[in-house]
XYZ file of C-alpha atoms in Angstrom:
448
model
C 0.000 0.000 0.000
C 1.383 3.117 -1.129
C 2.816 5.407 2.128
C 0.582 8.614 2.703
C 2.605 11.679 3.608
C 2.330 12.212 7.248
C -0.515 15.028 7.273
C -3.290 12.599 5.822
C -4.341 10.558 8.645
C -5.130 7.254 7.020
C -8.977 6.657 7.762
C -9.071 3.368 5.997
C -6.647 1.325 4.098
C -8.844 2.619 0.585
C -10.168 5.620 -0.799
C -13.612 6.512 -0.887
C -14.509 6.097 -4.227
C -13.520 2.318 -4.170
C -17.175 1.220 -3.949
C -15.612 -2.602 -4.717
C -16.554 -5.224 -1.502
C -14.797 -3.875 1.410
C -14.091 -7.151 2.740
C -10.516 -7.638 0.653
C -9.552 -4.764 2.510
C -6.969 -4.305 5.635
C -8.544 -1.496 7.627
C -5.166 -0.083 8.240
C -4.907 2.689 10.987
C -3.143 5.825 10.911
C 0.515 5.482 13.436
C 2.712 7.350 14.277
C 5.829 5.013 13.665
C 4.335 3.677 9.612
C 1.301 2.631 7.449
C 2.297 -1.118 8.399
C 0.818 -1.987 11.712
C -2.004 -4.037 11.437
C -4.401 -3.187 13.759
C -6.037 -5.937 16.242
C -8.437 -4.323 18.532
C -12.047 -3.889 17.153
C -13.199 -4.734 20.267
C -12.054 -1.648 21.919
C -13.025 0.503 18.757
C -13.866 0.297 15.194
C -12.808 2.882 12.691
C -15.666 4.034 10.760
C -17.066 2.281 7.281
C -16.489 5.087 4.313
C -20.762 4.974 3.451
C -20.687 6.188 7.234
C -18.154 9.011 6.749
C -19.725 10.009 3.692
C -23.509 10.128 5.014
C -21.742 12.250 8.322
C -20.043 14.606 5.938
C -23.438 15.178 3.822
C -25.114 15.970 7.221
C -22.824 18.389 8.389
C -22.838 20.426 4.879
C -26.773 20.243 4.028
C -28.728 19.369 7.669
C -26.853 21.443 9.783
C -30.562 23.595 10.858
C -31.791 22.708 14.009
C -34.014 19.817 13.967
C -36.907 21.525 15.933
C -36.963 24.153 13.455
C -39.142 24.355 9.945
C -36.575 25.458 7.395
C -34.996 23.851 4.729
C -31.844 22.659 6.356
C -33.697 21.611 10.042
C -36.234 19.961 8.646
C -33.509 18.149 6.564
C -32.022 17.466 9.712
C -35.434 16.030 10.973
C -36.127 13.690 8.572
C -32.409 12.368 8.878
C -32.861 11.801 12.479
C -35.710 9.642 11.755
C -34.598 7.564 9.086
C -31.745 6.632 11.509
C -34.272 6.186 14.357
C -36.287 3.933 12.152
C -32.963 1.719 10.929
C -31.141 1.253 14.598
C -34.730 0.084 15.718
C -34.670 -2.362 12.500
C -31.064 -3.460 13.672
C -32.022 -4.332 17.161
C -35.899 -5.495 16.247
C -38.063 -2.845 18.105
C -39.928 0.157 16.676
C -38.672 3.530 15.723
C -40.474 5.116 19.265
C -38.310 2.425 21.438
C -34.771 4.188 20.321
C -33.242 7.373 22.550
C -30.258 8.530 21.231
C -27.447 9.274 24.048
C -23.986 10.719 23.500
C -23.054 6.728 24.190
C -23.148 3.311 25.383
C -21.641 5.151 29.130
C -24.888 8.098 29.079
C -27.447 4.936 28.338
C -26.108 2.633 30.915
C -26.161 5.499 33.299
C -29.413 5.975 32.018
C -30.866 2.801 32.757
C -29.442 2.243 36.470
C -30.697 5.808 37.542
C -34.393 5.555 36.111
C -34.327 1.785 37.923
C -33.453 3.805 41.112
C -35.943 6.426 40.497
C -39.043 3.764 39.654
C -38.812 1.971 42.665
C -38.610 4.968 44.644
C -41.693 6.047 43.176
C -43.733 2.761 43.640
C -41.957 2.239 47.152
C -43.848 5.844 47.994
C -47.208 4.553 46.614
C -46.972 1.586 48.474
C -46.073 2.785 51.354
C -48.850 5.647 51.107
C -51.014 2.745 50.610
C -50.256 0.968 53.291
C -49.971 3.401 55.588
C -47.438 2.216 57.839
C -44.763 4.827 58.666
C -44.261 3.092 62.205
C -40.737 3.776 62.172
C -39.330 1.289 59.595
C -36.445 2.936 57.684
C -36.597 3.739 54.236
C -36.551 0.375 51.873
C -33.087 1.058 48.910
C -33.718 -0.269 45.748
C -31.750 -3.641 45.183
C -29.706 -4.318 41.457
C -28.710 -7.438 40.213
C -25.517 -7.258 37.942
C -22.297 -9.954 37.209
C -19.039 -9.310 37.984
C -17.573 -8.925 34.837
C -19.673 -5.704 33.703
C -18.237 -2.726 32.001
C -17.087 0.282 34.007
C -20.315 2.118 32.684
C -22.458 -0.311 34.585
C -20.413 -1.607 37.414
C -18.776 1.837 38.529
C -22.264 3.230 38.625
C -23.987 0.366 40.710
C -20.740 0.634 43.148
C -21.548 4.334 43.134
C -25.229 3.827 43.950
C -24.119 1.624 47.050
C -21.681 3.719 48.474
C -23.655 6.687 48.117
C -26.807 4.985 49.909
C -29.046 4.863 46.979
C -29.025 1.407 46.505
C -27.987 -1.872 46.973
C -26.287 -3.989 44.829
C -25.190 -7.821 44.629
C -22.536 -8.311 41.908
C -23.322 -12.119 40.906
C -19.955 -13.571 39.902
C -19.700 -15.736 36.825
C -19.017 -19.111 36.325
C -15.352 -20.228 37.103
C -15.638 -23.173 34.516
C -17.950 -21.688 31.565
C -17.300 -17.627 32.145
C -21.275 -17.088 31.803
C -23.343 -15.867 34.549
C -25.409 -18.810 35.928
C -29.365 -18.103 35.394
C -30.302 -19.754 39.083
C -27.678 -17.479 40.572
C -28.985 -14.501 39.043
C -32.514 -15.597 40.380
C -30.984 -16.932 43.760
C -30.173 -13.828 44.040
C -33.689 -12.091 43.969
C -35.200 -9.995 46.944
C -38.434 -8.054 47.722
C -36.802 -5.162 46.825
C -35.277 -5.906 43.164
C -35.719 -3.607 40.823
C -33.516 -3.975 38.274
C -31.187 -7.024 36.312
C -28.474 -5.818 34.411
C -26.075 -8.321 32.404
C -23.887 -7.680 29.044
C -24.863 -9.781 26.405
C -21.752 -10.357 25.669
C -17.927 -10.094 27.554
C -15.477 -7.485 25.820
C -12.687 -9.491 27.026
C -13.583 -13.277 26.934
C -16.247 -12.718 24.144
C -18.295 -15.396 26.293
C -22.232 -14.657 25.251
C -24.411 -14.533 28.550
C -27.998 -16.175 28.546
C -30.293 -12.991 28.385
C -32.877 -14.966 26.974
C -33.194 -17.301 30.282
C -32.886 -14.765 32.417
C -35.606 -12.911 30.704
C -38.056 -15.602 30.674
C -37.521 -16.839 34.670
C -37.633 -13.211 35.683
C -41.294 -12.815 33.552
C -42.511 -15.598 35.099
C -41.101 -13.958 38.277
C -43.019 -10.820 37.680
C -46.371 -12.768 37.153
C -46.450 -14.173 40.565
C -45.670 -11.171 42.624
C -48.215 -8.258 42.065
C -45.829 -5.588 43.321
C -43.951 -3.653 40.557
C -41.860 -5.461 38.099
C -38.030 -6.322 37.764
C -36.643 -4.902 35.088
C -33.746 -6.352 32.671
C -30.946 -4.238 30.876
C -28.576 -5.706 28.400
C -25.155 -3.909 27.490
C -25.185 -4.855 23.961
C -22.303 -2.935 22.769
C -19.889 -5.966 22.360
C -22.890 -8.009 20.121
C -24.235 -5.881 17.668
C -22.923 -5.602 14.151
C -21.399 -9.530 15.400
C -23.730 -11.894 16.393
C -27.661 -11.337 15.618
C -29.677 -8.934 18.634
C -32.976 -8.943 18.630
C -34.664 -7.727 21.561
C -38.093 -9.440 20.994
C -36.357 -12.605 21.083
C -34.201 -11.437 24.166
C -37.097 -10.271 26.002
C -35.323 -7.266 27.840
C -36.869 -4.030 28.477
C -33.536 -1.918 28.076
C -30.887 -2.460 25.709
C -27.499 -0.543 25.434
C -26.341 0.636 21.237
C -22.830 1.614 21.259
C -21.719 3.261 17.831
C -17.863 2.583 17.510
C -18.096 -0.878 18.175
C -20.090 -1.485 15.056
C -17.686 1.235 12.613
C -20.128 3.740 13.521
C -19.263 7.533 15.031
C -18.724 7.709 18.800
C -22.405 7.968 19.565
C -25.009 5.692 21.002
C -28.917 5.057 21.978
C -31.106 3.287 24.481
C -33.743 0.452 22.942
C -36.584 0.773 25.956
C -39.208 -1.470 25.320
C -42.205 1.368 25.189
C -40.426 4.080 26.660
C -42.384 6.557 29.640
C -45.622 4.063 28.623
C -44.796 0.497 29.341
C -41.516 0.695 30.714
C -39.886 3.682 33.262
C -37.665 6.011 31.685
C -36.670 9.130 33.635
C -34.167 11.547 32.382
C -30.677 12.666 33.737
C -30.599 15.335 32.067
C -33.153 18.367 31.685
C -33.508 20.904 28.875
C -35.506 21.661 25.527
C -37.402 18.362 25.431
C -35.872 16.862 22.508
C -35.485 13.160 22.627
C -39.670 13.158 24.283
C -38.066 14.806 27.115
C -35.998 11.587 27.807
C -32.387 12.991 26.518
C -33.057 16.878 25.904
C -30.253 18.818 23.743
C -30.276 19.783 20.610
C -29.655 16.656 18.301
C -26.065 15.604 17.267
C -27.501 15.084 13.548
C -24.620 14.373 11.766
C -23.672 11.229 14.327
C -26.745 10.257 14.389
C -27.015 10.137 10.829
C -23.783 8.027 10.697
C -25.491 5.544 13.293
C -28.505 4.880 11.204
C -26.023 4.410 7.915
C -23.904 1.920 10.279
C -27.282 -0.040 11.146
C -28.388 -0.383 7.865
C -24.868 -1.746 7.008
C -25.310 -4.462 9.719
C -29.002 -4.793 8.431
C -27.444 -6.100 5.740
C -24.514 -7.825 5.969
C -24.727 -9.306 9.515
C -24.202 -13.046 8.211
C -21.314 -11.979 6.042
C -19.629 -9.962 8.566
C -20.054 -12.570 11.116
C -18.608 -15.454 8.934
C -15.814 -13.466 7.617
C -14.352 -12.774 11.082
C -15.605 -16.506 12.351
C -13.437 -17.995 9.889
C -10.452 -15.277 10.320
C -10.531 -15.454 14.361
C -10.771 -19.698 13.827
C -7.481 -19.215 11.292
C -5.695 -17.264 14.067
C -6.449 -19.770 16.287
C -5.016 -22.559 14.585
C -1.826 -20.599 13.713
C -1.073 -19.131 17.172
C -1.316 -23.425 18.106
C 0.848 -24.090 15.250
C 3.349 -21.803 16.042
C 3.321 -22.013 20.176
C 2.124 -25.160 20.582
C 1.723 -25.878 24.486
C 2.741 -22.828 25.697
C -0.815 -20.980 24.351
C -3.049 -20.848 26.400
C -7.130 -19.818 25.098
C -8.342 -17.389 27.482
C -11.631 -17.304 25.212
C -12.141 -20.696 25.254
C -14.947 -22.020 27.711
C -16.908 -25.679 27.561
C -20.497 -24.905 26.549
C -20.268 -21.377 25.895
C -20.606 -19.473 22.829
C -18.736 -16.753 22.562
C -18.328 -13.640 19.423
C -16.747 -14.732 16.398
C -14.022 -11.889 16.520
C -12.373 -12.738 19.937
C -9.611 -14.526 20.710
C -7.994 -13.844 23.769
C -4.731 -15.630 24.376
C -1.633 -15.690 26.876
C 1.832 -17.136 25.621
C 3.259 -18.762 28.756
C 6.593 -17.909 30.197
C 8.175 -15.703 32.470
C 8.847 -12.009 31.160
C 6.104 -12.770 28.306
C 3.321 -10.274 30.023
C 0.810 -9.414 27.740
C 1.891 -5.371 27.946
C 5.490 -6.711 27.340
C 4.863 -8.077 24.235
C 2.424 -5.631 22.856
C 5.110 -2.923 23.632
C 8.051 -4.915 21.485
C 5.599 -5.998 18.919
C 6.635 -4.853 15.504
C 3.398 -4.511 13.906
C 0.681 -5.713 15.888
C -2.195 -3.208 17.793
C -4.047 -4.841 20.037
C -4.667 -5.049 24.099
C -4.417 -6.767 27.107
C -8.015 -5.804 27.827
C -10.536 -3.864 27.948
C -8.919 -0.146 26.676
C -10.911 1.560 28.764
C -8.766 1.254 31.876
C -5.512 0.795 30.485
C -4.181 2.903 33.285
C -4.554 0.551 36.014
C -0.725 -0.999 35.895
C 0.026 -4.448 34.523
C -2.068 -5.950 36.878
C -3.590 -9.210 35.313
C -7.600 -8.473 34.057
C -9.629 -8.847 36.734
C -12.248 -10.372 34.419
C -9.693 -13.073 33.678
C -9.443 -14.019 36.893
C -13.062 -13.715 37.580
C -13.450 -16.117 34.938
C -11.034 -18.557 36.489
C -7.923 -17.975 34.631
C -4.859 -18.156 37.191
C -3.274 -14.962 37.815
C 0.278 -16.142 35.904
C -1.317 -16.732 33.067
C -3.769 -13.759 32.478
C -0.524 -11.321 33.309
C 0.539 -12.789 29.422
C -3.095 -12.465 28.345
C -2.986 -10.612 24.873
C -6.900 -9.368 23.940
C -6.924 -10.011 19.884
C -10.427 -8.816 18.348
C -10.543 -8.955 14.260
C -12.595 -6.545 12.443
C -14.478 -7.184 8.721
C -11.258 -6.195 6.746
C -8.936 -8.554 8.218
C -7.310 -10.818 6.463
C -5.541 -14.213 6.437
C -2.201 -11.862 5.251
C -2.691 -9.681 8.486
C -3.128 -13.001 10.633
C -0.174 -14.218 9.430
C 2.052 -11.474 9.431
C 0.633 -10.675 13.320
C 1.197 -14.337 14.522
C 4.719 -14.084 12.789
C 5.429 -10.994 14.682
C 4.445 -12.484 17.949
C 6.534 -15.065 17.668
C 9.881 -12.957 16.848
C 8.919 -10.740 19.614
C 8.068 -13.799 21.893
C 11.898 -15.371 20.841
C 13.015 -11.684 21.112
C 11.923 -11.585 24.910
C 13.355 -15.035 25.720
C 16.790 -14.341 23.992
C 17.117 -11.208 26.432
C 16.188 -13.685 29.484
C 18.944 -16.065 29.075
């Protein structure tokens, strides 16, 4: 691939008037060292798809007018908004009315645990007004079910709910042997006072798929036989869609979380909510000109949004192709990391009875001095993680997912997080695995 003087950031490894089938293409990304990385960490984000850069670029030149407005360029804006409105719905299988759009996956999780908070406070007060009894009983906290394995977004707000007194919270932990939350521990875990389930649908890290559907269908049940209010269940979807197929009729949940740049979408996201305000709660965070129904006020980010609903209609379409083509890549990296490592690999990803995304591998390469930050650091061309990006920061302290999920502490300090996107290739997998293991006989050399 030809070089690209420094000053052109390389969006994509192609131009945008290649309109050929994008999957023969390396999405390479923009470094600072040269063109020739190869870039192995979807999971964390996705660059965006060129139809998506071009549909952002046409909103910011023609539908820049404010959406609430009635001239040309608003109600331009308008009708983009709700073309997009109508395709993330199609992508996730509710209506058009059932998507909020948030500034991301963080503002809808947020969103969900606080208007959880907020309904049982609410029905708490009506009951207890019914009842009448104010003999001195304290105040009753909502209660939130979650797993231990949650993104910040969801687990740094429920541990922020309990320490602040607003709620309380039992973090189920996952199963040592399969990584997936166990339904009967999830219901085990069920008091008077529950108000709200929240599990991923799928693990950023492990790629392990959790069983939303059970869940769903034993907490229904649940909610028929008491006649107080109802639990509620959230998924974090943003590791699933635009991967494996969502569709939150067959899931059953009443909130589901859209994350943009894991699905080469803008940095944007929305809230499904299963008949929001009407059948299901939904109070805001955030007050201001009522756009959004009042749920998300502020005037509308068209342009992202517009790239959203281009991104969802790309998924609308190609979900089955997408999802093969990185099935078969991530199985091909598999195989060639055994090949080449034989029985010092260990699959971190890998979990008896559980199915898990078909982009994620995450591996360790045993040995002392092999960490996974180690060998990212000397790696020649590969970009990839030790886990989830988000909190990088933390040291080189071994994922505490990993561990969650069983994996002993000596071997998720090597753990390497390798995610494929739709434009990798066998070439890239090859060239990566080849790098890893010159950097792996690199590290050992400087041992002896």
């Amino acid at each position: 691939m030809a070089k690209q003087s420094d000053d052109i950031p390389l969006v994509m490894g192609y131009n945008f008037n290649d309109h050929h089938h994008h999957h023969h293409y390396t999405f390479q990304h923009y470094s600072e060292t040269s063109p020739d990385r190869i870039y192995m960490d979807y999971n964390a984000t996705t660059p965006m798809e060129p139809e998506v850069i071009q549909v952002i670029t046409e909103a910011l030149q023609d539908a820049w007018g404010n959406p609430s407005s009635n001239y040309i360029a608003g109600a331009k804006a308008k009708a983009m908004i709700s073309k997009s409105r109508e395709s993330v719905a199609r992508m996730v299988g509710g209506r058009a009315e059932d998507i909020i759009f948030t500034s991301g996956g963080t503002e809808a999780n947020n969103l969900v645990l606080n208007t959880a908070v907020e309904y049982f406070r609410r029905n708490y007060k009506a009951a207890e007004q019914g009842e009448g009894h104010h003999n001195g009983t304290k105040a009753c906290l909502p209660h939130i079910i979650t797993s231990n394995v949650e993104h910040d977004s969801v687990k740094l707000v429920a541990e922020h709910l309990q320490k602040n007194g607003k709620a309380e919270v039992t973090f189920v932990p996952v199963s040592r042997v399969t990584a997936r939350v166990d339904v009967e521990d999830i219901i085990a875990a069920v008091r008077p006072n529950t108000c709200l389930i929240s599990v991923m649908l799928a693990n950023n890290e492990t790629g392990v798929i959790m069983p939303l559907q059970e869940i769903c269908q034993r907490v229904k049940s649940l909610n028929k036989q008491h006649e107080r209010f109802r639990i509620l269940v959230h998924t974090d979807a943003a590791q699933a869609l635009g991967k494996i197929q969502v569709d939150v009729c067959e899931l059953g949940v009443d909130y589901l979380t859209i994350v943009g740049h894991k699905f080469y979408a803008p940095r944007i996201g929305a809230l499904y909510v299963n008949g929001p305000g009407t059948k299901t709660p939904l109070f805001p965070m955030l007050f201001g000109g009522g756009q959004e129904r009042n749920f998300r006020p502020g005037t509308e980010n068209t342009p992202m949004i517009a790239g959203l609903g281009k991104a969802a209609e790309l998924v609308i379409s190609n979900l089955s192709d997408y999802k093969s083509h990185m099935q078969s890549t991530k199985i091909y990296l598999e195989e060639r990391l055994q090949a080449v490592f034989e029985d010092k690999i260990r699959f971190n990803s890998h979990y008896p009875g559980s199915d898990t995304l078909p982009n994620t591998c995450n591996v360790s390469i045993l040995g002392p001095g092999l960490q996974g930050w180690k060998v990212l650091y000397n790696c020649e061309r590969l970009l990839a993680s030790v886990g989830a990006a988000c909190h990088s920061d933390n040291g080189h302290r071994p994922s505490h997912i990993l561990l969650s999920c069983g994996v002993p502490s000596e071997v998720a300090a090597n753990a390497l997080r390798l995610s494929v996107g739709r434009g990798t290739t066998k070439a890239d997998v090859d060239a990566v695995v080849e790098d890893l293991r010159e950097t792996v006989q690199l590290l050992e050399e400087a041992r002896r």
